[in-house]
Short mmCIF file of C-alpha atoms in Angstrom, two decimals:
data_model
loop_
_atom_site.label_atom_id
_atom_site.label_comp_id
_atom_site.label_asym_id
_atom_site.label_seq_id
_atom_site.Cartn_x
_atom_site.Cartn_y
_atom_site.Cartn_z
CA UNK A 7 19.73 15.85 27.08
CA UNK A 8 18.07 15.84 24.36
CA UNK A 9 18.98 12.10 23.54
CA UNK A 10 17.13 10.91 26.84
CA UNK A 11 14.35 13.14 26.11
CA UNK A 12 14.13 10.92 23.52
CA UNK A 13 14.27 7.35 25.50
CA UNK A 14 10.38 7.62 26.77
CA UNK A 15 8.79 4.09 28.56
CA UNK A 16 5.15 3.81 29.36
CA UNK A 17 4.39 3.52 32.98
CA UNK A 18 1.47 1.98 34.65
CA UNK A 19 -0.18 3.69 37.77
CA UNK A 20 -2.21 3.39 40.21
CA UNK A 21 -3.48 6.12 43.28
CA UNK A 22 -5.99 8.43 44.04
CA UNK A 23 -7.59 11.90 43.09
CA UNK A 24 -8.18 14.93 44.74
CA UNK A 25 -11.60 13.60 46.53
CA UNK A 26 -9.67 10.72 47.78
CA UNK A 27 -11.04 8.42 44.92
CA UNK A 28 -9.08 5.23 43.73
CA UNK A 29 -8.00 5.85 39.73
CA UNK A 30 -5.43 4.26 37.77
CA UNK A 31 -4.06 4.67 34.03
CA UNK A 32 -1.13 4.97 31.68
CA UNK A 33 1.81 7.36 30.92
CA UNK A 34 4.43 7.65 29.24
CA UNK A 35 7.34 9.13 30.82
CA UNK A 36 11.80 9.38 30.33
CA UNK A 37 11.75 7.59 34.32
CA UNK A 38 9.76 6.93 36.95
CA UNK A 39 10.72 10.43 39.03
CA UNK A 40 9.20 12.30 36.13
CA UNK A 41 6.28 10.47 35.62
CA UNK A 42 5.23 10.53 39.01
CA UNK A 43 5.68 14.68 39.55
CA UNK A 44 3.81 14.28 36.27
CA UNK A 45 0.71 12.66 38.40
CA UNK A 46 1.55 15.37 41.31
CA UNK A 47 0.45 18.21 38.49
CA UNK A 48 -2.69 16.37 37.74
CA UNK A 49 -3.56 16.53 41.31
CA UNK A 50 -3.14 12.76 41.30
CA UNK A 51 -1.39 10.70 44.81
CA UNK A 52 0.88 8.05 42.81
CA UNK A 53 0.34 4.73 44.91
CA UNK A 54 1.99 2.35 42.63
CA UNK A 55 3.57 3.21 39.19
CA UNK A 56 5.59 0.20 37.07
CA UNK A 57 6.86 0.31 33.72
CA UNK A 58 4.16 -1.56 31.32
CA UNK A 59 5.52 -4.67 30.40
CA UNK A 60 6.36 -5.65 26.84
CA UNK A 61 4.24 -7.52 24.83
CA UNK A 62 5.64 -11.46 24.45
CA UNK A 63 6.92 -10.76 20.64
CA UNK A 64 8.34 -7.26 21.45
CA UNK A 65 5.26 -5.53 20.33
CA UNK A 66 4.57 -3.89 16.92
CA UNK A 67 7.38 -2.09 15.31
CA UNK A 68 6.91 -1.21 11.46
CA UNK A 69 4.99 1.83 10.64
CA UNK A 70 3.18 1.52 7.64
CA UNK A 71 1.66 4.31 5.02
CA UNK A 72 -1.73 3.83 7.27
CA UNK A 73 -0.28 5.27 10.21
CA UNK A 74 0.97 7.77 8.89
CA UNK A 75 -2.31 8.97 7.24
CA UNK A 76 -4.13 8.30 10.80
CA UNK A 77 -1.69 10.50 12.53
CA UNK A 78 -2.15 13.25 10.60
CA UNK A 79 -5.92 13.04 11.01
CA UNK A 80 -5.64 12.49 14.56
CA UNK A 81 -3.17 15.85 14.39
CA UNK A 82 -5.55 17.79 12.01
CA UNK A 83 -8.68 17.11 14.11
CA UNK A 84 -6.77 18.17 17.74
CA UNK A 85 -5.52 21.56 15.71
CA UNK A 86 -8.71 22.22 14.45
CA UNK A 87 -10.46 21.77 18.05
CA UNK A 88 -7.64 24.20 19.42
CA UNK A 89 -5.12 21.55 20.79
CA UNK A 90 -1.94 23.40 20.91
CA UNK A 91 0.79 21.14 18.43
CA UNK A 92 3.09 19.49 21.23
CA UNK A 93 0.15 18.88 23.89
CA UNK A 94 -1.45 17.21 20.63
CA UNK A 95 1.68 14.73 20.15
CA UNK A 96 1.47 13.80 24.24
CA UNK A 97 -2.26 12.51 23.65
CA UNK A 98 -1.79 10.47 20.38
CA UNK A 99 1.13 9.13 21.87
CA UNK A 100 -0.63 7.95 24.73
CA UNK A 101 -3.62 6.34 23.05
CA UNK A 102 -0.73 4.34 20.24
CA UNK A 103 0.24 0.35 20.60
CA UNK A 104 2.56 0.82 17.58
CA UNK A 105 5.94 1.03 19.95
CA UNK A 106 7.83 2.45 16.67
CA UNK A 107 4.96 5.31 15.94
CA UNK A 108 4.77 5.85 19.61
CA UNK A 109 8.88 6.86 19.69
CA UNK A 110 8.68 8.43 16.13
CA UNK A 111 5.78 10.96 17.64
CA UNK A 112 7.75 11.73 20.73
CA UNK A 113 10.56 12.35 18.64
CA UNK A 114 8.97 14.84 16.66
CA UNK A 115 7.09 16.44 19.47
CA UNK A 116 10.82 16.68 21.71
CA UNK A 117 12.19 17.99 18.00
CA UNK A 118 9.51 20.67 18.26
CA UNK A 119 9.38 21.54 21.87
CA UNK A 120 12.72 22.62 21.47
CA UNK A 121 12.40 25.11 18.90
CA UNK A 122 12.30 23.26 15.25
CA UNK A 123 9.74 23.59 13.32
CA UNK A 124 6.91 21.20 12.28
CA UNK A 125 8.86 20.76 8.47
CA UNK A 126 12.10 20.54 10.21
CA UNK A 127 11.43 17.75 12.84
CA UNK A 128 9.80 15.67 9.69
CA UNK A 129 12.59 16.17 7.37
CA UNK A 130 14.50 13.90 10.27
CA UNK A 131 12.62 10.78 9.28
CA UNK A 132 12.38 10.66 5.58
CA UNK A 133 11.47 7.04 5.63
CA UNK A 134 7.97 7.62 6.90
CA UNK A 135 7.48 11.44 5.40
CA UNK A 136 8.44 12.18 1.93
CA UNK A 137 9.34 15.42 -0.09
CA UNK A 138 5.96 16.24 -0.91
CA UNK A 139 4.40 16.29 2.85
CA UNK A 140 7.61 18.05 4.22
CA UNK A 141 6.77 20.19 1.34
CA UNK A 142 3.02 20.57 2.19
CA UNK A 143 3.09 21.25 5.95
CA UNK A 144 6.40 23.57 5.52
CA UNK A 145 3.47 25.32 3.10
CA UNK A 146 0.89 25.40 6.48
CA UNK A 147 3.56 26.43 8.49
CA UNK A 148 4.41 29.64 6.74
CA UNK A 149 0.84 30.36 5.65
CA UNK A 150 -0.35 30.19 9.38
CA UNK A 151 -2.54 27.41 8.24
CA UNK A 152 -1.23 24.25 9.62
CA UNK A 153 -4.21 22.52 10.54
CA UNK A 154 -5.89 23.33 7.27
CA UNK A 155 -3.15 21.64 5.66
CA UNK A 156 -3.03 18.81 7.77
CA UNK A 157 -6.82 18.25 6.87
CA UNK A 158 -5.70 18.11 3.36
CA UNK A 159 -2.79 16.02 3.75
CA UNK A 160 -4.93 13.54 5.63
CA UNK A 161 -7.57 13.43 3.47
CA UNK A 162 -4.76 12.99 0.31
CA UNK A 163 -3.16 9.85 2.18
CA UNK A 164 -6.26 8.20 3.30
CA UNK A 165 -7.57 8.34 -0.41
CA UNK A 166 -3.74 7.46 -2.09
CA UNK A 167 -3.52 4.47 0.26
CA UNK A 168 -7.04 3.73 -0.25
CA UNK A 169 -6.59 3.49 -4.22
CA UNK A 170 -3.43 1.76 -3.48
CA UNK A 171 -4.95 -0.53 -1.48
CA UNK A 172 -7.78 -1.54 -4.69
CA UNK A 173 -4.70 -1.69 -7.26
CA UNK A 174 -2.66 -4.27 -4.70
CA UNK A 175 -6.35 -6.40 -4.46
CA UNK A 176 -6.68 -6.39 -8.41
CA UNK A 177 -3.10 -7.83 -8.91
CA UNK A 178 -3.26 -10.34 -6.28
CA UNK A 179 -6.38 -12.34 -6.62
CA UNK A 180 -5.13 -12.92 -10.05
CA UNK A 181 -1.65 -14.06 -8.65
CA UNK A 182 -3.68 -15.92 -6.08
CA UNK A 183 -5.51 -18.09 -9.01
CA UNK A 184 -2.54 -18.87 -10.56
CA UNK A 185 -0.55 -19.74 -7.47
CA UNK A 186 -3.56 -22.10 -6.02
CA UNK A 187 -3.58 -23.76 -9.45
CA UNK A 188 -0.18 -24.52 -9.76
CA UNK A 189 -0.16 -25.76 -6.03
CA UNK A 190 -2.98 -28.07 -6.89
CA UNK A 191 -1.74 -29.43 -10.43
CA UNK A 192 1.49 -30.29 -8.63
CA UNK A 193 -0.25 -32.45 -5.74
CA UNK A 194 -2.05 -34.77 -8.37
CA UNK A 195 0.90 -35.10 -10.34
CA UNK A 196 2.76 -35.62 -7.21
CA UNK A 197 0.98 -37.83 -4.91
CA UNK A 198 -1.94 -39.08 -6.94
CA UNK A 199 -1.14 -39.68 -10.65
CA UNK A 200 1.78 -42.06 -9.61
CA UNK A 201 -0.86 -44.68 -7.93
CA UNK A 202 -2.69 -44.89 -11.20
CA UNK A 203 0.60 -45.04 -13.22
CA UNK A 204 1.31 -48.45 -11.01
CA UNK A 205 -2.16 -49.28 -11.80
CA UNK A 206 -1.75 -48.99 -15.78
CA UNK A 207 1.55 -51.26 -15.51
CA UNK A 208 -0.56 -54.07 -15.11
CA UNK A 209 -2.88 -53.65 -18.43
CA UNK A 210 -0.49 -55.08 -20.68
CA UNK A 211 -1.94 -52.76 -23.56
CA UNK A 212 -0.94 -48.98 -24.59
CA UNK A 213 -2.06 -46.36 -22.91
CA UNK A 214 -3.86 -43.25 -24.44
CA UNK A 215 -1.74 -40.42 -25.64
CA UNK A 216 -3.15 -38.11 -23.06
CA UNK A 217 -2.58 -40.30 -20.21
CA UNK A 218 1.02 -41.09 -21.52
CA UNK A 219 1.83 -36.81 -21.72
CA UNK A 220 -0.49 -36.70 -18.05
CA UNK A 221 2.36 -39.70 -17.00
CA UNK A 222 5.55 -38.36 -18.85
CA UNK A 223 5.16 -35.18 -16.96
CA UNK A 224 4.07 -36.80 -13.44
CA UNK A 225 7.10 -38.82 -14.08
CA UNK A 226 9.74 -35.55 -14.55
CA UNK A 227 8.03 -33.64 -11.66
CA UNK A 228 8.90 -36.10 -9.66
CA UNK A 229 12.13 -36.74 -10.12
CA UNK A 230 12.34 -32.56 -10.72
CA UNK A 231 10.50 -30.81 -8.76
CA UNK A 232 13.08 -29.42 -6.32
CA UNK A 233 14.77 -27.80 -9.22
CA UNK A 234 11.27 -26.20 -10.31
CA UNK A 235 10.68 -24.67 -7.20
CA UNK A 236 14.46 -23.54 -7.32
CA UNK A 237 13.50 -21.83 -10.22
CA UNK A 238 10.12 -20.21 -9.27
CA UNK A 239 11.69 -18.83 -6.46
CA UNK A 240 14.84 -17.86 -8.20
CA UNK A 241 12.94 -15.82 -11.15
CA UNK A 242 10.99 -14.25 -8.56
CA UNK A 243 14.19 -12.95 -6.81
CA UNK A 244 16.42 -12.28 -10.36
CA UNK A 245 12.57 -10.27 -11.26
CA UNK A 246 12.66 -8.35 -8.43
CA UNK A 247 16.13 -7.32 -8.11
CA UNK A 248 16.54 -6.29 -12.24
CA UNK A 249 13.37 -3.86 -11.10
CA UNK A 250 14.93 -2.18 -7.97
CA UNK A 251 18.38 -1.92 -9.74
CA UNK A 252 17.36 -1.39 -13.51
CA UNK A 253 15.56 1.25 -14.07
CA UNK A 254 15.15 0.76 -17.76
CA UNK A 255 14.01 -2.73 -16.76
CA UNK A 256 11.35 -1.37 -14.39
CA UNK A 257 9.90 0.76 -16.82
CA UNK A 258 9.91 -1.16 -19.49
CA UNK A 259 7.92 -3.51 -17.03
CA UNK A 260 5.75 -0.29 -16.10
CA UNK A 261 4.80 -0.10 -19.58
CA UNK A 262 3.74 -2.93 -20.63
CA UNK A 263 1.32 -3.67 -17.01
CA UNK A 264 -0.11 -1.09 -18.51
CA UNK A 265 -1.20 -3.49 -21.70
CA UNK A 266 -2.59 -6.17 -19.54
CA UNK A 267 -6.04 -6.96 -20.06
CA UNK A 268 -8.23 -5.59 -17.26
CA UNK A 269 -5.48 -4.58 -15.04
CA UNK A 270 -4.08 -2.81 -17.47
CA UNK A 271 -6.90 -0.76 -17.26
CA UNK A 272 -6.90 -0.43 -13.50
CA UNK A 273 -3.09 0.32 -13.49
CA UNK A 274 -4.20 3.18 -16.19
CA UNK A 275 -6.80 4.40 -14.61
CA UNK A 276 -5.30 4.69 -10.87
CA UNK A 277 -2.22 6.63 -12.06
CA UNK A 278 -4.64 9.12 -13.63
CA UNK A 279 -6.71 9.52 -10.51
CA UNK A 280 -2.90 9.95 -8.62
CA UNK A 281 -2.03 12.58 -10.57
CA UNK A 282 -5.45 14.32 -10.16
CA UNK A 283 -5.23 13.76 -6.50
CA UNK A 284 -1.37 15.22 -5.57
CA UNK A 285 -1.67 18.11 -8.41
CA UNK A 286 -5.06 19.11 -6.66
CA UNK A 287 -3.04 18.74 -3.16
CA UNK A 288 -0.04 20.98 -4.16
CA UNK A 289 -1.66 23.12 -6.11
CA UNK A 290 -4.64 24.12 -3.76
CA UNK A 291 -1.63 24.44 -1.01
CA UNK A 292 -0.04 27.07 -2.78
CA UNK A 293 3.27 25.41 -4.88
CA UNK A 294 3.75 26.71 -7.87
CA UNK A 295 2.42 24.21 -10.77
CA UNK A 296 5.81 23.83 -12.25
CA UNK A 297 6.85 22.68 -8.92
CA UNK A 298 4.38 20.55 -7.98
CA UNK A 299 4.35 18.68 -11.18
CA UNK A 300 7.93 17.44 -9.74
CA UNK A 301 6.19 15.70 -6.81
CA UNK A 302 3.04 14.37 -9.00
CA UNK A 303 5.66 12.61 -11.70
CA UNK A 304 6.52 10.21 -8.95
CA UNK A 305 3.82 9.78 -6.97
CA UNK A 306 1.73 8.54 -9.91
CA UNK A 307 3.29 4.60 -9.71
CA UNK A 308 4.36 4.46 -13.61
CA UNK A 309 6.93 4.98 -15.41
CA UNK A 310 4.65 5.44 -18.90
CA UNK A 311 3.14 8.51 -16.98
CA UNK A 312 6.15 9.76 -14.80
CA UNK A 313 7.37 10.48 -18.04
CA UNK A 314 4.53 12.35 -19.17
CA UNK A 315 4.31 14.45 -16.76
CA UNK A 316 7.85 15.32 -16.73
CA UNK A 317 7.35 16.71 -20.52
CA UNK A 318 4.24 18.36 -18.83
CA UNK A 319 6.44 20.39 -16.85
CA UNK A 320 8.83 21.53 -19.43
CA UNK A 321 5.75 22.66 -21.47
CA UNK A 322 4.26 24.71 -18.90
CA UNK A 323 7.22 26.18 -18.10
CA UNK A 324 7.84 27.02 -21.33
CA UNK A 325 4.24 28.79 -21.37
CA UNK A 326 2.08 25.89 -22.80
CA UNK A 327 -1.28 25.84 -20.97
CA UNK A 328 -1.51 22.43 -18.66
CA UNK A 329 -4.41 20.94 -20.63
CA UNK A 330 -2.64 21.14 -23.91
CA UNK A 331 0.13 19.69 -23.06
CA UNK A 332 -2.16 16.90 -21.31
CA UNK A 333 -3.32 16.89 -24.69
CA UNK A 334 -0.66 16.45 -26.54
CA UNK A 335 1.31 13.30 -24.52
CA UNK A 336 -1.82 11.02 -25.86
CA UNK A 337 -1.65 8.96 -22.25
CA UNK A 338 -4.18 11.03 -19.90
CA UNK A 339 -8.03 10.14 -21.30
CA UNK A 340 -10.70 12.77 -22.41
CA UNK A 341 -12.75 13.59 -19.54
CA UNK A 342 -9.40 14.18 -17.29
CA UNK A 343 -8.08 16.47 -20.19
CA UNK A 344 -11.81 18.26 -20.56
CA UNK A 345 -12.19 18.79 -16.73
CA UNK A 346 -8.41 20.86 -16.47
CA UNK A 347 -9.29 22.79 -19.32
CA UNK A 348 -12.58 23.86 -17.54
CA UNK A 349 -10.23 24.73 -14.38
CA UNK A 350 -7.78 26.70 -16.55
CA UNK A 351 -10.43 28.36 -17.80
CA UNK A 352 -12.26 29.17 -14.42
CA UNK A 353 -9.78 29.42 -12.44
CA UNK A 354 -10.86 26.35 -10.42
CA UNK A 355 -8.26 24.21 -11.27
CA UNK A 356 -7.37 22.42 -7.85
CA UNK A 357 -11.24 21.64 -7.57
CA UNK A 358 -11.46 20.31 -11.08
CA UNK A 359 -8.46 17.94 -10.82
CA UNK A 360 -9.88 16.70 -7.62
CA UNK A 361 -12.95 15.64 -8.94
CA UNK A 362 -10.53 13.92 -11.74
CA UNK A 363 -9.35 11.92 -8.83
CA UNK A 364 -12.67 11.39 -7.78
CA UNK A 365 -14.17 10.21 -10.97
CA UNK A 366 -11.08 7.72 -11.81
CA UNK A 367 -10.72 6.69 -7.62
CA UNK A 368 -14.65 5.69 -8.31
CA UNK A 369 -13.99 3.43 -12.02
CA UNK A 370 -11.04 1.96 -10.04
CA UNK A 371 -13.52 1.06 -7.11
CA UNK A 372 -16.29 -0.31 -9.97
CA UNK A 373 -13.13 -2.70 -11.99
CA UNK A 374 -11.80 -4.21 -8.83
CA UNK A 375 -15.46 -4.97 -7.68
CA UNK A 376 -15.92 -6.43 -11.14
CA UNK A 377 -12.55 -8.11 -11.60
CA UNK A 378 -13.40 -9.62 -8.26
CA UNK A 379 -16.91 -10.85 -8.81
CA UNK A 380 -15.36 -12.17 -12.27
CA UNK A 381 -12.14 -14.24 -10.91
CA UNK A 382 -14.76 -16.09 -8.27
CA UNK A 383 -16.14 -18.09 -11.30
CA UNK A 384 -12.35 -18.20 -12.82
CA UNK A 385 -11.33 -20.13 -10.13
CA UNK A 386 -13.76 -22.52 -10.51
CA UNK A 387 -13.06 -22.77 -14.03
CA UNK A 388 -9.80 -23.00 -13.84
CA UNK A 389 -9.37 -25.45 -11.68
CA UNK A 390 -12.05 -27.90 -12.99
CA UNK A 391 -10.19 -27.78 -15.94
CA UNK A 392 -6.98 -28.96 -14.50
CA UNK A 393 -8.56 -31.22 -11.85
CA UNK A 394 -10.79 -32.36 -14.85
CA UNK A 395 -8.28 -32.89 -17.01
CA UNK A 396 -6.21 -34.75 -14.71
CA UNK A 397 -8.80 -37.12 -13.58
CA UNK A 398 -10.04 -37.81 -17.43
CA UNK A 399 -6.33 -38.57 -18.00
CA UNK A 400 -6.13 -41.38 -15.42
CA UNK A 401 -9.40 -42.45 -15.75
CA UNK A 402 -9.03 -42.59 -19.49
CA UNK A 403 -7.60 -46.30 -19.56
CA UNK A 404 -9.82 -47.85 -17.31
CA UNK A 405 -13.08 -46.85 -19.84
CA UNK A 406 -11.15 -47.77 -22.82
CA UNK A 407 -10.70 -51.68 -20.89
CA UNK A 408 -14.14 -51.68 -19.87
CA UNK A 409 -15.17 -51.26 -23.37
CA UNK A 410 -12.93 -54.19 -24.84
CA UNK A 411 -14.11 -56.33 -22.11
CA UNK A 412 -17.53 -55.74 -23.24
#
């Protein structure tokens, strides 16, 4: 039963109220029987009720890190206004055009209409919710706090995927320069330096070195350029795959991102304001520091600082105080270390570490501004050069003619 529970279709209907007045709307339903005794309850006479029809490309299925954070607002703001849990999961669901988040909330709400609890019913689907918000809401649970927690929880994903978001836009317009430059490069040596090249045949006379190099390398692109993309493509895959599988490879890739001139600096800076963020989370939920160090050493994105925090934890749980130890791993800079040893020592430690993810989510916001308004003028630069280059090449020749001819 509790499979077709499960197996819910949205329904389109059409009938009238209790003054006789025409309405119509959307439900979602397991059949059509159901959905119209639904409409019977709301003092609603079903006329005509038909299963929506599916969108032309089957409608969106992947749930992504954003939905997740906007369900958990939309479930921490019905909580706080008094909305009891399941009726809560019935009127997100009905307002969703995700198909996959619609069935994932209906599965949790069927999960806890039946008696599991809110921790339980997300432990099911450990794709979308990880240790540390199973973790956090099985906190809310116990402490008769729920929608507190969910507040919190909310506000930690919309600001994680928010930073995550910068750090993704700082690696890829750089990515994007490159890529658009090689993409251009290969088009003049492809298409346009070979018309000159048929051009120079007919001089009779040497041509400069840097056309003959420009030439040369026209010349082997042509004839190679289906084993260079071969190659791109294939040290893009062989990259990939050594990081998912290696994990000595992926942090030894970790650490030196993290010696990359200005991104570098962003990477740095965004794992600091990570672990500020989750250790604020955890800690102002109730978990035990020791404990929720676990969770921050892999939520912070690096290997340099998973590893730092791991020695973190065996410190304090050898009776080290948090800021010394911060001290002492020579990765976490001064104002992060100053601002948990004023928490230690007040007592305020989950509001101190979050306005150390504050301060860093800020200088991350400020560098990817900056490393934005700076690659704008990069481009250009960039590509004049090459386009320059290229054109001074081929052009090269002709001027040294016109001068002999003169």
């Amino acid at each position: 039963m509790a499979e077709k529970a499960q197996k819910l279709e949205s329904y389109i209907w059409e009938g009238k109220d209790r003054k006789g007045n025409k309405t119509k709307g959307e439900l979602t339903g397991a059949n059509l029987a159901l959905v119209k005794a639904q409409l019977r309850k709301q003092g609603i006479i079903p006329q005509k009720v038909r299963k929506k029809p599916k969108p032309l490309f089957g409608g969106s299925k992947k749930i992504t890190p954003f939905d997740i954070a906007m369900l958990t607002r939309q479930l921490a703001t019905m909580m706080k206004a008094g909305v009891p849990l399941v009726q809560s999961f019935d009127i997100v669901a009905d307002g969703l055009e995700n198909k996959g988040l619609q069935e994932l909330v209906m599965s949790l709400r069927n999960d806890i209409s039946s008696g599991t609890s809110f921790a339980g019913a997300l432990r099911k689907h450990p794709k979308h919710f990880d240790e540390l918000y199973c973790n956090l809401v099985d906190s809310g649970e116990k402490a008769g706090a729920l929608e507190a927690m969910l507040d919190r929880v909310a506000t930690y994903l919309e600001k994680t995927e928010n930073l995550k978001k910068k750090v993704k836009k700082a690696m890829t317009y750089p990515i994007a320069v490159i890529v658009v430059a090689i993409i251009v490069t290969a088009i003049l040596l492809v298409k346009v330096v070979p018309q000159f090249e048929s051009l120079f045949q007919g001089f009779g006379a040497d041509l400069p070195v840097f056309t003959q190099m420009v030439v040369h390398i026209s010349e082997w692109l042509q004839s190679w350029w289906f084993a260079v993309l071969l190659g791109i493509v294939g040290f893009i895959f062989i990259f990939r795959e050594s990081r998912r599988r290696s994990r000595a490879f992926s942090d030894l890739v970790d650490k030196y991102m993290l010696k990359l001139p200005i991104v570098g600096e962003i990477l740095d800076k965004s794992a600091v304001a990570k672990f500020g963020r989750v250790l604020s989370t955890t800690f102002a939920a109730g978990v035990p520091l020791v404990d929720a160090l676990d969770s921050v050493a892999g939520a912070t994105g690096n290997a340099v600082y998973r590893d730092a925090i791991l020695n973190i934890k065996t410190d304090v749980a050898s009776g080290t105080q948090l800021q010394a130890s911060m001290r002492q791993q020579d990765v976490f800079p001064v104002m992060a270390v100053q601002l948990t040893a004023i928490g230690e020592e007040s007592g305020n430690l989950d509001e101190m570490l979050g306005k150390v993810a504050e301060h860093y989510e800020s200088v991350v916001d400020d560098m990817v501004d900056n490393l934005t308004a700076l690659m704008e003028p990069m481009i250009m630069a960039v590509l004049g050069v090459l386009v320059g280059g290229l054109i001074i090449a081929m052009y090269l020749p002709i001027f040294q003619m016109g001068q002999v001819v003169g």
